[in-house]
């Protein structure tokens, strides 16, 4: 049996399981191997994800171990309010918990963070059994393990479910795309003479973003080889995507081979596009993690600290380029001290600017040459 940490004995009589995992797309994907382990350990149990609207959008109608997705209320440390949306409402949060208590969960699993806010929330579900992570200032669960920032998020979640007797069955998340999603993506981005490459230039933390001019250099070099390039992202990435297309044009390359789709694709079509890409080039971001999950080869740009927590495990299909920055480029503060105890300086200068464009392009070329490898997802 494969183990991460020590797999404890299973709980008896578990018929309903709740998994608390808010956050972004990557946060959900990091938890998927753990959820699959729970499904294998408790095959007769109904699995409910307490997640976000984005999680619901990805999973709705898609085959997965998750039976239901319940969208979390806006609450401190549980789910942030969307831009321009309603603020946290204690009454709404309590109403959600009361409704969930009616589900009579037998096991509640916290893979949401250090537990300062999430452990009291989890205990509010009234589940018979609870497992999760905790920092020293968080309340105890029935079975818990220390939350230490530098641990790969997939392995952290697997170690948590091991507390409930669930051993790993896979290490990387898997998301199955549909034929209609892939067809819709192909219609939006026809392959160029030498294939199709997807670029995602965004990241939640601006310090994790490779500069637009670097992505423009990559895109320009690719279209010169006859590849069609698609730049994707959400509404916050539109300005960067525009700069990339302009940069391709400034370099004298054929910008008509670059499709600017930032803010324009539904999530399912995005998944389909990633699935049919020859290579995906991206920062440490949700779409990059989704690309891994749908089986696309990826070239990722990572700050070293984020690589410890989020880099792909394999290297046949995935390459990573690291920045070894340890201090803020403006104020000099030590940026390796991260997580729940760290204070963040106010500067957003990129940690990954030093990643070399030529090295990224070399890995893109190698993976494109290997693009005839069979896809199994």
mmCIF file of C-alpha atoms in Angstrom:
data_model
loop_
_atom_site.group_PDB
_atom_site.id
_atom_site.type_symbol
_atom_site.label_atom_id
_atom_site.label_comp_id
_atom_site.label_asym_id
_atom_site.label_seq_id
_atom_site.Cartn_x
_atom_site.Cartn_y
_atom_site.Cartn_z
ATOM 1 C CA UNK A 1 0.000 0.000 0.000
ATOM 2 C CA UNK A 2 1.254 3.492 -0.877
ATOM 3 C CA UNK A 3 1.250 5.857 2.088
ATOM 4 C CA UNK A 4 1.864 9.564 2.639
ATOM 5 C CA UNK A 5 2.616 9.840 6.312
ATOM 6 C CA UNK A 6 0.880 7.186 8.404
ATOM 7 C CA UNK A 7 -2.457 5.806 7.291
ATOM 8 C CA UNK A 8 -4.701 5.399 10.331
ATOM 9 C CA UNK A 9 -7.616 3.022 10.809
ATOM 10 C CA UNK A 10 -10.837 3.788 8.986
ATOM 11 C CA UNK A 11 -13.896 5.062 10.778
ATOM 12 C CA UNK A 12 -16.900 2.759 11.023
ATOM 13 C CA UNK A 13 -20.301 3.452 9.519
ATOM 14 C CA UNK A 14 -19.260 6.295 7.207
ATOM 15 C CA UNK A 15 -22.020 6.907 4.670
ATOM 16 C CA UNK A 16 -21.710 10.661 4.088
ATOM 17 C CA UNK A 17 -18.440 12.598 3.750
ATOM 18 C CA UNK A 18 -17.919 16.366 3.484
ATOM 19 C CA UNK A 19 -14.640 17.804 2.164
ATOM 20 C CA UNK A 20 -13.920 21.484 2.852
ATOM 21 C CA UNK A 21 -11.749 23.025 0.124
ATOM 22 C CA UNK A 22 -12.389 26.582 -0.944
ATOM 23 C CA UNK A 23 -10.043 28.773 -2.970
ATOM 24 C CA UNK A 24 -9.245 28.723 -6.658
ATOM 25 C CA UNK A 25 -9.073 26.157 -9.405
ATOM 26 C CA UNK A 26 -5.644 24.918 -8.390
ATOM 27 C CA UNK A 27 -6.769 24.474 -4.788
ATOM 28 C CA UNK A 28 -9.501 22.084 -5.896
ATOM 29 C CA UNK A 29 -7.189 20.149 -8.206
ATOM 30 C CA UNK A 30 -4.623 19.699 -5.423
ATOM 31 C CA UNK A 31 -7.379 18.079 -3.342
ATOM 32 C CA UNK A 32 -8.651 15.735 -6.060
ATOM 33 C CA UNK A 33 -6.205 12.840 -5.415
ATOM 34 C CA UNK A 34 -7.191 12.968 -1.731
ATOM 35 C CA UNK A 35 -10.877 12.942 -2.663
ATOM 36 C CA UNK A 36 -10.254 9.950 -4.919
ATOM 37 C CA UNK A 37 -8.516 8.215 -2.007
ATOM 38 C CA UNK A 38 -11.566 8.845 0.190
ATOM 39 C CA UNK A 39 -13.846 7.427 -2.497
ATOM 40 C CA UNK A 40 -11.713 4.281 -2.672
ATOM 41 C CA UNK A 41 -11.534 3.873 1.110
ATOM 42 C CA UNK A 42 -15.273 4.474 1.603
ATOM 43 C CA UNK A 43 -16.822 3.204 -1.663
ATOM 44 C CA UNK A 44 -20.393 3.231 -0.345
ATOM 45 C CA UNK A 45 -20.203 6.792 0.994
ATOM 46 C CA UNK A 46 -21.725 9.881 -0.624
ATOM 47 C CA UNK A 47 -19.077 12.573 -1.137
ATOM 48 C CA UNK A 48 -19.904 16.276 -0.905
ATOM 49 C CA UNK A 49 -17.408 19.027 -1.739
ATOM 50 C CA UNK A 50 -17.846 22.286 0.146
ATOM 51 C CA UNK A 51 -16.286 24.533 -2.473
ATOM 52 C CA UNK A 52 -16.713 27.604 -4.649
ATOM 53 C CA UNK A 53 -18.740 28.585 -7.737
ATOM 54 C CA UNK A 54 -15.644 27.909 -9.863
ATOM 55 C CA UNK A 55 -15.419 24.376 -8.483
ATOM 56 C CA UNK A 56 -19.094 23.835 -9.232
ATOM 57 C CA UNK A 57 -18.605 25.103 -12.783
ATOM 58 C CA UNK A 58 -15.757 22.650 -13.411
ATOM 59 C CA UNK A 59 -17.405 19.606 -11.834
ATOM 60 C CA UNK A 60 -21.037 20.069 -12.854
ATOM 61 C CA UNK A 61 -21.985 17.202 -15.168
ATOM 62 C CA UNK A 62 -18.421 15.857 -15.231
ATOM 63 C CA UNK A 63 -17.462 12.359 -14.097
ATOM 64 C CA UNK A 64 -15.606 12.528 -10.777
ATOM 65 C CA UNK A 65 -15.645 10.932 -7.303
ATOM 66 C CA UNK A 66 -17.663 13.930 -6.048
ATOM 67 C CA UNK A 67 -21.414 13.425 -5.813
ATOM 68 C CA UNK A 68 -22.424 16.951 -4.809
ATOM 69 C CA UNK A 69 -20.878 20.430 -4.707
ATOM 70 C CA UNK A 70 -22.184 22.844 -2.093
ATOM 71 C CA UNK A 71 -21.054 26.442 -2.636
ATOM 72 C CA UNK A 72 -19.551 27.901 0.512
ATOM 73 C CA UNK A 73 -20.914 31.126 1.999
ATOM 74 C CA UNK A 74 -18.850 34.298 2.036
ATOM 75 C CA UNK A 75 -17.037 34.115 5.362
ATOM 76 C CA UNK A 76 -13.608 35.177 6.713
ATOM 77 C CA UNK A 77 -10.993 32.567 5.892
ATOM 78 C CA UNK A 78 -13.589 30.359 4.202
ATOM 79 C CA UNK A 79 -14.545 32.111 0.971
ATOM 80 C CA UNK A 80 -13.595 35.613 -0.105
ATOM 81 C CA UNK A 81 -16.205 37.977 -1.455
ATOM 82 C CA UNK A 82 -16.005 38.396 -5.249
ATOM 83 C CA UNK A 83 -14.991 41.801 -6.541
ATOM 84 C CA UNK A 84 -18.030 44.043 -6.256
ATOM 85 C CA UNK A 85 -19.979 41.297 -4.493
ATOM 86 C CA UNK A 86 -21.613 41.060 -1.089
ATOM 87 C CA UNK A 87 -19.466 41.075 2.030
ATOM 88 C CA UNK A 88 -19.330 38.315 4.615
ATOM 89 C CA UNK A 89 -22.632 37.700 6.354
ATOM 90 C CA UNK A 90 -22.623 35.750 9.633
ATOM 91 C CA UNK A 91 -26.310 34.891 9.262
ATOM 92 C CA UNK A 92 -25.757 33.379 5.810
ATOM 93 C CA UNK A 93 -22.831 31.355 7.109
ATOM 94 C CA UNK A 94 -24.878 30.014 10.021
ATOM 95 C CA UNK A 95 -27.785 29.205 7.700
ATOM 96 C CA UNK A 96 -25.382 27.243 5.483
ATOM 97 C CA UNK A 97 -24.039 25.302 8.473
ATOM 98 C CA UNK A 98 -27.542 24.569 9.727
ATOM 99 C CA UNK A 99 -28.490 23.214 6.296
ATOM 100 C CA UNK A 100 -25.335 21.090 6.190
ATOM 101 C CA UNK A 101 -26.005 19.736 9.682
ATOM 102 C CA UNK A 102 -29.227 18.407 8.238
ATOM 103 C CA UNK A 103 -27.128 16.264 5.898
ATOM 104 C CA UNK A 104 -25.774 14.389 8.955
ATOM 105 C CA UNK A 105 -22.217 13.915 7.737
ATOM 106 C CA UNK A 106 -20.324 11.041 9.280
ATOM 107 C CA UNK A 107 -16.879 12.368 8.309
ATOM 108 C CA UNK A 108 -15.781 15.949 7.651
ATOM 109 C CA UNK A 109 -12.359 16.561 6.107
ATOM 110 C CA UNK A 110 -10.532 19.911 6.254
ATOM 111 C CA UNK A 111 -7.967 20.412 3.461
ATOM 112 C CA UNK A 112 -8.550 24.160 3.346
ATOM 113 C CA UNK A 113 -5.521 25.492 5.235
ATOM 114 C CA UNK A 114 -4.167 26.004 8.717
ATOM 115 C CA UNK A 115 -7.534 25.781 10.431
ATOM 116 C CA UNK A 116 -7.734 29.098 12.261
ATOM 117 C CA UNK A 117 -11.055 29.784 10.544
ATOM 118 C CA UNK A 118 -11.721 26.510 8.769
ATOM 119 C CA UNK A 119 -11.581 24.182 11.782
ATOM 120 C CA UNK A 120 -14.334 25.987 13.735
ATOM 121 C CA UNK A 121 -16.349 26.066 10.492
ATOM 122 C CA UNK A 122 -15.803 22.329 9.995
ATOM 123 C CA UNK A 123 -16.836 21.570 13.556
ATOM 124 C CA UNK A 124 -19.998 23.571 12.883
ATOM 125 C CA UNK A 125 -21.087 20.857 10.453
ATOM 126 C CA UNK A 126 -21.780 18.549 13.396
ATOM 127 C CA UNK A 127 -20.044 15.580 11.782
ATOM 128 C CA UNK A 128 -19.373 12.445 13.853
ATOM 129 C CA UNK A 129 -15.704 12.443 12.848
ATOM 130 C CA UNK A 130 -13.325 15.230 11.773
ATOM 131 C CA UNK A 131 -9.806 15.241 10.310
ATOM 132 C CA UNK A 132 -7.601 18.034 8.990
ATOM 133 C CA UNK A 133 -4.601 20.298 9.415
ATOM 134 C CA UNK A 134 -3.989 22.822 12.149
ATOM 135 C CA UNK A 135 -1.594 25.578 13.082
ATOM 136 C CA UNK A 136 -0.796 26.028 16.800
ATOM 137 C CA UNK A 137 -3.520 28.666 17.165
ATOM 138 C CA UNK A 138 -6.264 26.547 15.551
ATOM 139 C CA UNK A 139 -8.771 24.407 17.418
ATOM 140 C CA UNK A 140 -8.222 20.660 17.481
ATOM 141 C CA UNK A 141 -10.118 18.217 15.340
ATOM 142 C CA UNK A 142 -10.628 14.556 16.226
ATOM 143 C CA UNK A 143 -7.522 13.677 14.226
ATOM 144 C CA UNK A 144 -5.235 16.406 12.952
ATOM 145 C CA UNK A 145 -1.721 17.019 11.676
ATOM 146 C CA UNK A 146 0.450 20.148 11.791
ATOM 147 C CA UNK A 147 0.057 22.673 8.980
ATOM 148 C CA UNK A 148 3.571 23.552 7.804
ATOM 149 C CA UNK A 149 3.634 25.776 4.751
ATOM 150 C CA UNK A 150 6.358 24.059 2.737
ATOM 151 C CA UNK A 151 4.686 20.787 1.762
ATOM 152 C CA UNK A 152 3.364 19.879 -1.653
ATOM 153 C CA UNK A 153 -0.360 20.597 -1.561
ATOM 154 C CA UNK A 154 -1.281 17.240 -3.125
ATOM 155 C CA UNK A 155 0.767 15.370 -0.530
ATOM 156 C CA UNK A 156 -0.627 17.513 2.282
ATOM 157 C CA UNK A 157 -4.200 16.606 1.328
ATOM 158 C CA UNK A 158 -3.268 12.942 0.936
ATOM 159 C CA UNK A 159 -1.682 12.933 4.383
ATOM 160 C CA UNK A 160 -4.865 14.453 5.825
ATOM 161 C CA UNK A 161 -7.156 11.790 4.364
ATOM 162 C CA UNK A 162 -4.673 9.188 5.580
ATOM 163 C CA UNK A 163 -5.804 10.226 9.062
ATOM 164 C CA UNK A 164 -9.197 8.820 8.060
ATOM 165 C CA UNK A 165 -7.710 5.584 6.719
ATOM 166 C CA UNK A 166 -7.683 6.585 3.038
ATOM 167 C CA UNK A 167 -4.495 5.533 1.235
ATOM 168 C CA UNK A 168 -3.456 7.168 -2.069
ATOM 169 C CA UNK A 169 -4.608 5.654 -5.337
ATOM 170 C CA UNK A 170 -3.218 8.405 -7.617
ATOM 171 C CA UNK A 171 -0.786 11.282 -7.072
ATOM 172 C CA UNK A 172 -1.807 13.675 -9.834
ATOM 173 C CA UNK A 173 -5.332 15.033 -10.354
ATOM 174 C CA UNK A 174 -7.259 13.852 -13.365
ATOM 175 C CA UNK A 175 -10.047 15.712 -15.133
ATOM 176 C CA UNK A 176 -11.850 14.140 -18.076
ATOM 177 C CA UNK A 177 -12.880 16.524 -20.854
ATOM 178 C CA UNK A 178 -15.772 15.833 -23.194
ATOM 179 C CA UNK A 179 -15.709 15.533 -26.958
ATOM 180 C CA UNK A 180 -17.964 18.581 -27.205
ATOM 181 C CA UNK A 181 -15.557 20.667 -25.082
ATOM 182 C CA UNK A 182 -12.609 19.673 -27.239
ATOM 183 C CA UNK A 183 -14.558 20.300 -30.443
ATOM 184 C CA UNK A 184 -15.666 23.746 -29.266
ATOM 185 C CA UNK A 185 -12.064 24.572 -28.407
ATOM 186 C CA UNK A 186 -10.783 23.387 -31.798
ATOM 187 C CA UNK A 187 -13.371 25.577 -33.517
ATOM 188 C CA UNK A 188 -12.149 28.624 -31.561
ATOM 189 C CA UNK A 189 -8.448 27.839 -32.057
ATOM 190 C CA UNK A 190 -7.745 25.849 -35.231
ATOM 191 C CA UNK A 191 -4.321 24.262 -35.259
ATOM 192 C CA UNK A 192 -1.609 26.099 -37.179
ATOM 193 C CA UNK A 193 0.575 24.333 -39.758
ATOM 194 C CA UNK A 194 2.759 22.969 -36.946
ATOM 195 C CA UNK A 195 0.236 22.679 -34.144
ATOM 196 C CA UNK A 196 -1.263 24.604 -31.262
ATOM 197 C CA UNK A 197 0.319 26.100 -28.116
ATOM 198 C CA UNK A 198 -1.596 27.692 -25.233
ATOM 199 C CA UNK A 199 -0.180 30.458 -23.039
ATOM 200 C CA UNK A 200 -1.616 31.462 -19.678
ATOM 201 C CA UNK A 201 0.187 34.575 -18.357
ATOM 202 C CA UNK A 202 -1.818 35.134 -15.179
ATOM 203 C CA UNK A 203 -1.421 34.207 -11.513
ATOM 204 C CA UNK A 204 -3.292 35.269 -8.392
ATOM 205 C CA UNK A 205 -0.131 36.706 -6.847
ATOM 206 C CA UNK A 206 1.469 39.244 -9.223
ATOM 207 C CA UNK A 207 4.903 38.211 -7.953
ATOM 208 C CA UNK A 208 4.395 34.809 -9.616
ATOM 209 C CA UNK A 209 3.847 36.356 -13.070
ATOM 210 C CA UNK A 210 6.490 36.134 -15.776
ATOM 211 C CA UNK A 211 6.506 39.536 -17.526
ATOM 212 C CA UNK A 212 4.353 39.988 -20.626
ATOM 213 C CA UNK A 213 7.359 40.755 -22.821
ATOM 214 C CA UNK A 214 8.798 37.318 -21.990
ATOM 215 C CA UNK A 215 5.591 35.597 -23.056
ATOM 216 C CA UNK A 216 5.564 37.777 -26.185
ATOM 217 C CA UNK A 217 9.053 36.526 -27.057
ATOM 218 C CA UNK A 218 7.859 32.941 -26.695
ATOM 219 C CA UNK A 219 4.716 33.554 -28.743
ATOM 220 C CA UNK A 220 6.620 35.347 -31.513
ATOM 221 C CA UNK A 221 9.146 32.519 -31.792
ATOM 222 C CA UNK A 222 6.367 29.939 -31.930
ATOM 223 C CA UNK A 223 4.343 31.619 -34.677
ATOM 224 C CA UNK A 224 7.549 31.848 -36.716
ATOM 225 C CA UNK A 225 7.557 28.035 -36.685
ATOM 226 C CA UNK A 226 3.955 27.911 -37.928
ATOM 227 C CA UNK A 227 2.270 27.219 -34.600
ATOM 228 C CA UNK A 228 -0.984 28.874 -33.624
ATOM 229 C CA UNK A 229 -0.809 30.399 -30.166
ATOM 230 C CA UNK A 230 -3.814 30.957 -27.910
ATOM 231 C CA UNK A 231 -3.478 33.341 -24.951
ATOM 232 C CA UNK A 232 -6.050 32.534 -22.279
ATOM 233 C CA UNK A 233 -7.043 33.890 -18.879
ATOM 234 C CA UNK A 234 -9.868 35.534 -16.999
ATOM 235 C CA UNK A 235 -10.951 39.171 -17.104
ATOM 236 C CA UNK A 236 -7.987 40.218 -14.961
ATOM 237 C CA UNK A 237 -5.598 38.910 -17.636
ATOM 238 C CA UNK A 238 -6.998 40.904 -20.576
ATOM 239 C CA UNK A 239 -4.473 43.732 -20.308
ATOM 240 C CA UNK A 240 -1.551 41.301 -20.169
ATOM 241 C CA UNK A 241 -2.911 39.288 -23.095
ATOM 242 C CA UNK A 242 -3.244 42.483 -25.143
ATOM 243 C CA UNK A 243 0.386 43.326 -24.330
ATOM 244 C CA UNK A 244 1.513 39.872 -25.470
ATOM 245 C CA UNK A 245 -0.256 40.192 -28.818
ATOM 246 C CA UNK A 246 1.173 43.696 -29.276
ATOM 247 C CA UNK A 247 4.613 42.339 -28.430
ATOM 248 C CA UNK A 248 4.313 39.650 -31.099
ATOM 249 C CA UNK A 249 3.414 42.329 -33.630
ATOM 250 C CA UNK A 250 6.309 44.562 -32.541
ATOM 251 C CA UNK A 251 8.705 41.686 -33.101
ATOM 252 C CA UNK A 252 7.562 41.396 -36.726
ATOM 253 C CA UNK A 253 5.860 38.029 -36.286
ATOM 254 C CA UNK A 254 2.439 37.167 -37.700
ATOM 255 C CA UNK A 255 0.056 38.256 -34.942
ATOM 256 C CA UNK A 256 -2.877 36.749 -36.871
ATOM 257 C CA UNK A 257 -1.639 33.382 -35.597
ATOM 258 C CA UNK A 258 -2.183 34.532 -32.002
ATOM 259 C CA UNK A 259 -5.711 34.159 -30.621
ATOM 260 C CA UNK A 260 -6.380 36.491 -27.704
ATOM 261 C CA UNK A 261 -9.042 34.674 -25.673
ATOM 262 C CA UNK A 262 -8.502 36.203 -22.238
ATOM 263 C CA UNK A 263 -11.861 36.641 -20.546
ATOM 264 C CA UNK A 264 -13.653 34.998 -23.471
ATOM 265 C CA UNK A 265 -13.836 31.243 -22.817
ATOM 266 C CA UNK A 266 -16.202 29.270 -20.579
ATOM 267 C CA UNK A 267 -14.369 26.990 -18.173
ATOM 268 C CA UNK A 268 -15.359 23.817 -19.992
ATOM 269 C CA UNK A 269 -14.049 25.118 -23.313
ATOM 270 C CA UNK A 270 -10.858 26.213 -21.562
ATOM 271 C CA UNK A 271 -10.422 22.651 -20.307
ATOM 272 C CA UNK A 272 -11.049 21.367 -23.820
ATOM 273 C CA UNK A 273 -8.481 23.757 -25.291
ATOM 274 C CA UNK A 274 -5.863 22.727 -22.770
ATOM 275 C CA UNK A 275 -6.575 19.081 -23.571
ATOM 276 C CA UNK A 276 -5.895 19.536 -27.306
ATOM 277 C CA UNK A 277 -2.839 21.786 -26.894
ATOM 278 C CA UNK A 278 0.530 20.441 -27.961
ATOM 279 C CA UNK A 279 2.076 22.353 -25.049
ATOM 280 C CA UNK A 280 0.829 24.769 -22.390
ATOM 281 C CA UNK A 281 3.181 27.524 -21.183
ATOM 282 C CA UNK A 282 2.095 29.152 -17.949
ATOM 283 C CA UNK A 283 2.946 30.583 -14.565
ATOM 284 C CA UNK A 284 2.084 28.738 -11.358
ATOM 285 C CA UNK A 285 -1.683 29.118 -11.761
ATOM 286 C CA UNK A 286 -5.003 27.278 -11.775
ATOM 287 C CA UNK A 287 -5.103 26.831 -15.569
ATOM 288 C CA UNK A 288 -1.604 25.338 -15.508
ATOM 289 C CA UNK A 289 -2.733 22.813 -12.901
ATOM 290 C CA UNK A 290 -5.838 22.114 -14.992
ATOM 291 C CA UNK A 291 -3.604 21.520 -18.016
ATOM 292 C CA UNK A 292 -1.763 18.812 -16.077
ATOM 293 C CA UNK A 293 -5.075 17.293 -15.001
ATOM 294 C CA UNK A 294 -6.430 17.030 -18.562
ATOM 295 C CA UNK A 295 -3.202 15.460 -19.818
ATOM 296 C CA UNK A 296 -1.492 18.339 -21.643
ATOM 297 C CA UNK A 297 2.310 18.717 -21.643
ATOM 298 C CA UNK A 298 3.289 21.854 -19.730
ATOM 299 C CA UNK A 299 6.195 24.231 -19.298
ATOM 300 C CA UNK A 300 5.773 26.073 -16.001
ATOM 301 C CA UNK A 301 7.474 29.180 -14.641
ATOM 302 C CA UNK A 302 7.813 28.925 -10.857
ATOM 303 C CA UNK A 303 9.243 30.824 -7.962
ATOM 304 C CA UNK A 304 11.175 28.195 -5.998
ATOM 305 C CA UNK A 305 8.884 28.353 -2.962
ATOM 306 C CA UNK A 306 5.793 27.764 -5.065
ATOM 307 C CA UNK A 307 7.498 24.865 -6.852
ATOM 308 C CA UNK A 308 7.881 23.089 -3.514
ATOM 309 C CA UNK A 309 4.138 23.343 -2.980
ATOM 310 C CA UNK A 310 2.714 23.058 -6.475
ATOM 311 C CA UNK A 311 5.050 21.803 -9.212
ATOM 312 C CA UNK A 312 4.043 18.756 -11.271
ATOM 313 C CA UNK A 313 5.614 15.488 -10.174
ATOM 314 C CA UNK A 314 6.593 14.039 -13.568
ATOM 315 C CA UNK A 315 9.087 15.241 -16.167
ATOM 316 C CA UNK A 316 8.138 13.192 -19.231
ATOM 317 C CA UNK A 317 5.361 15.666 -20.045
ATOM 318 C CA UNK A 318 6.152 18.533 -17.685
ATOM 319 C CA UNK A 319 9.090 20.908 -17.300
ATOM 320 C CA UNK A 320 9.625 23.610 -14.711
ATOM 321 C CA UNK A 321 11.795 26.734 -14.769
ATOM 322 C CA UNK A 322 12.754 28.143 -11.404
ATOM 323 C CA UNK A 323 13.554 31.556 -10.020
ATOM 324 C CA UNK A 324 15.746 31.367 -6.923
ATOM 325 C CA UNK A 325 14.809 34.827 -5.627
ATOM 326 C CA UNK A 326 14.953 34.950 -1.825
ATOM 327 C CA UNK A 327 14.520 38.673 -1.144
ATOM 328 C CA UNK A 328 12.124 41.326 -2.385
ATOM 329 C CA UNK A 329 13.762 43.174 -5.244
ATOM 330 C CA UNK A 330 12.616 46.523 -3.825
ATOM 331 C CA UNK A 331 12.926 46.402 -0.035
ATOM 332 C CA UNK A 332 15.126 43.356 0.458
ATOM 333 C CA UNK A 333 12.828 41.557 2.919
ATOM 334 C CA UNK A 334 13.221 37.774 3.131
ATOM 335 C CA UNK A 335 10.429 36.359 0.950
ATOM 336 C CA UNK A 336 11.069 32.731 1.854
ATOM 337 C CA UNK A 337 9.204 33.250 5.127
ATOM 338 C CA UNK A 338 5.713 32.640 3.837
ATOM 339 C CA UNK A 339 2.481 31.177 5.069
ATOM 340 C CA UNK A 340 0.225 31.907 7.968
ATOM 341 C CA UNK A 341 2.849 33.609 10.181
ATOM 342 C CA UNK A 342 4.541 35.768 7.530
ATOM 343 C CA UNK A 343 3.926 39.424 6.881
ATOM 344 C CA UNK A 344 3.960 40.300 3.195
ATOM 345 C CA UNK A 345 5.685 43.474 2.032
ATOM 346 C CA UNK A 346 3.695 45.799 -0.231
ATOM 347 C CA UNK A 347 5.811 45.256 -3.359
ATOM 348 C CA UNK A 348 4.526 43.250 -6.322
ATOM 349 C CA UNK A 349 7.671 43.090 -8.480
ATOM 350 C CA UNK A 350 7.994 39.759 -10.265
ATOM 351 C CA UNK A 351 9.982 37.022 -8.522
ATOM 352 C CA UNK A 352 10.341 35.108 -11.808
ATOM 353 C CA UNK A 353 11.647 37.718 -14.250
ATOM 354 C CA UNK A 354 15.043 36.020 -14.221
ATOM 355 C CA UNK A 355 13.683 32.866 -15.894
ATOM 356 C CA UNK A 356 15.367 32.668 -19.303
ATOM 357 C CA UNK A 357 13.197 32.839 -22.429
ATOM 358 C CA UNK A 358 15.558 30.691 -24.498
ATOM 359 C CA UNK A 359 15.448 27.916 -21.906
ATOM 360 C CA UNK A 360 11.645 27.978 -21.881
ATOM 361 C CA UNK A 361 11.542 27.824 -25.672
ATOM 362 C CA UNK A 362 13.944 24.883 -25.693
ATOM 363 C CA UNK A 363 11.620 22.882 -23.456
ATOM 364 C CA UNK A 364 8.584 23.894 -25.520
ATOM 365 C CA UNK A 365 10.349 22.623 -28.645
ATOM 366 C CA UNK A 366 11.257 19.343 -26.973
ATOM 367 C CA UNK A 367 7.725 18.731 -25.724
ATOM 368 C CA UNK A 368 6.235 19.642 -29.112
ATOM 369 C CA UNK A 369 8.507 17.029 -30.679
ATOM 370 C CA UNK A 370 7.087 14.534 -28.203
ATOM 371 C CA UNK A 371 3.480 15.649 -28.765
ATOM 372 C CA UNK A 372 2.583 12.393 -30.509
ATOM 373 C CA UNK A 373 2.820 10.636 -27.140
ATOM 374 C CA UNK A 374 -0.587 9.070 -26.445
ATOM 375 C CA UNK A 375 -2.981 11.075 -24.269
ATOM 376 C CA UNK A 376 -4.646 8.964 -21.591
ATOM 377 C CA UNK A 377 -7.141 11.521 -20.267
#
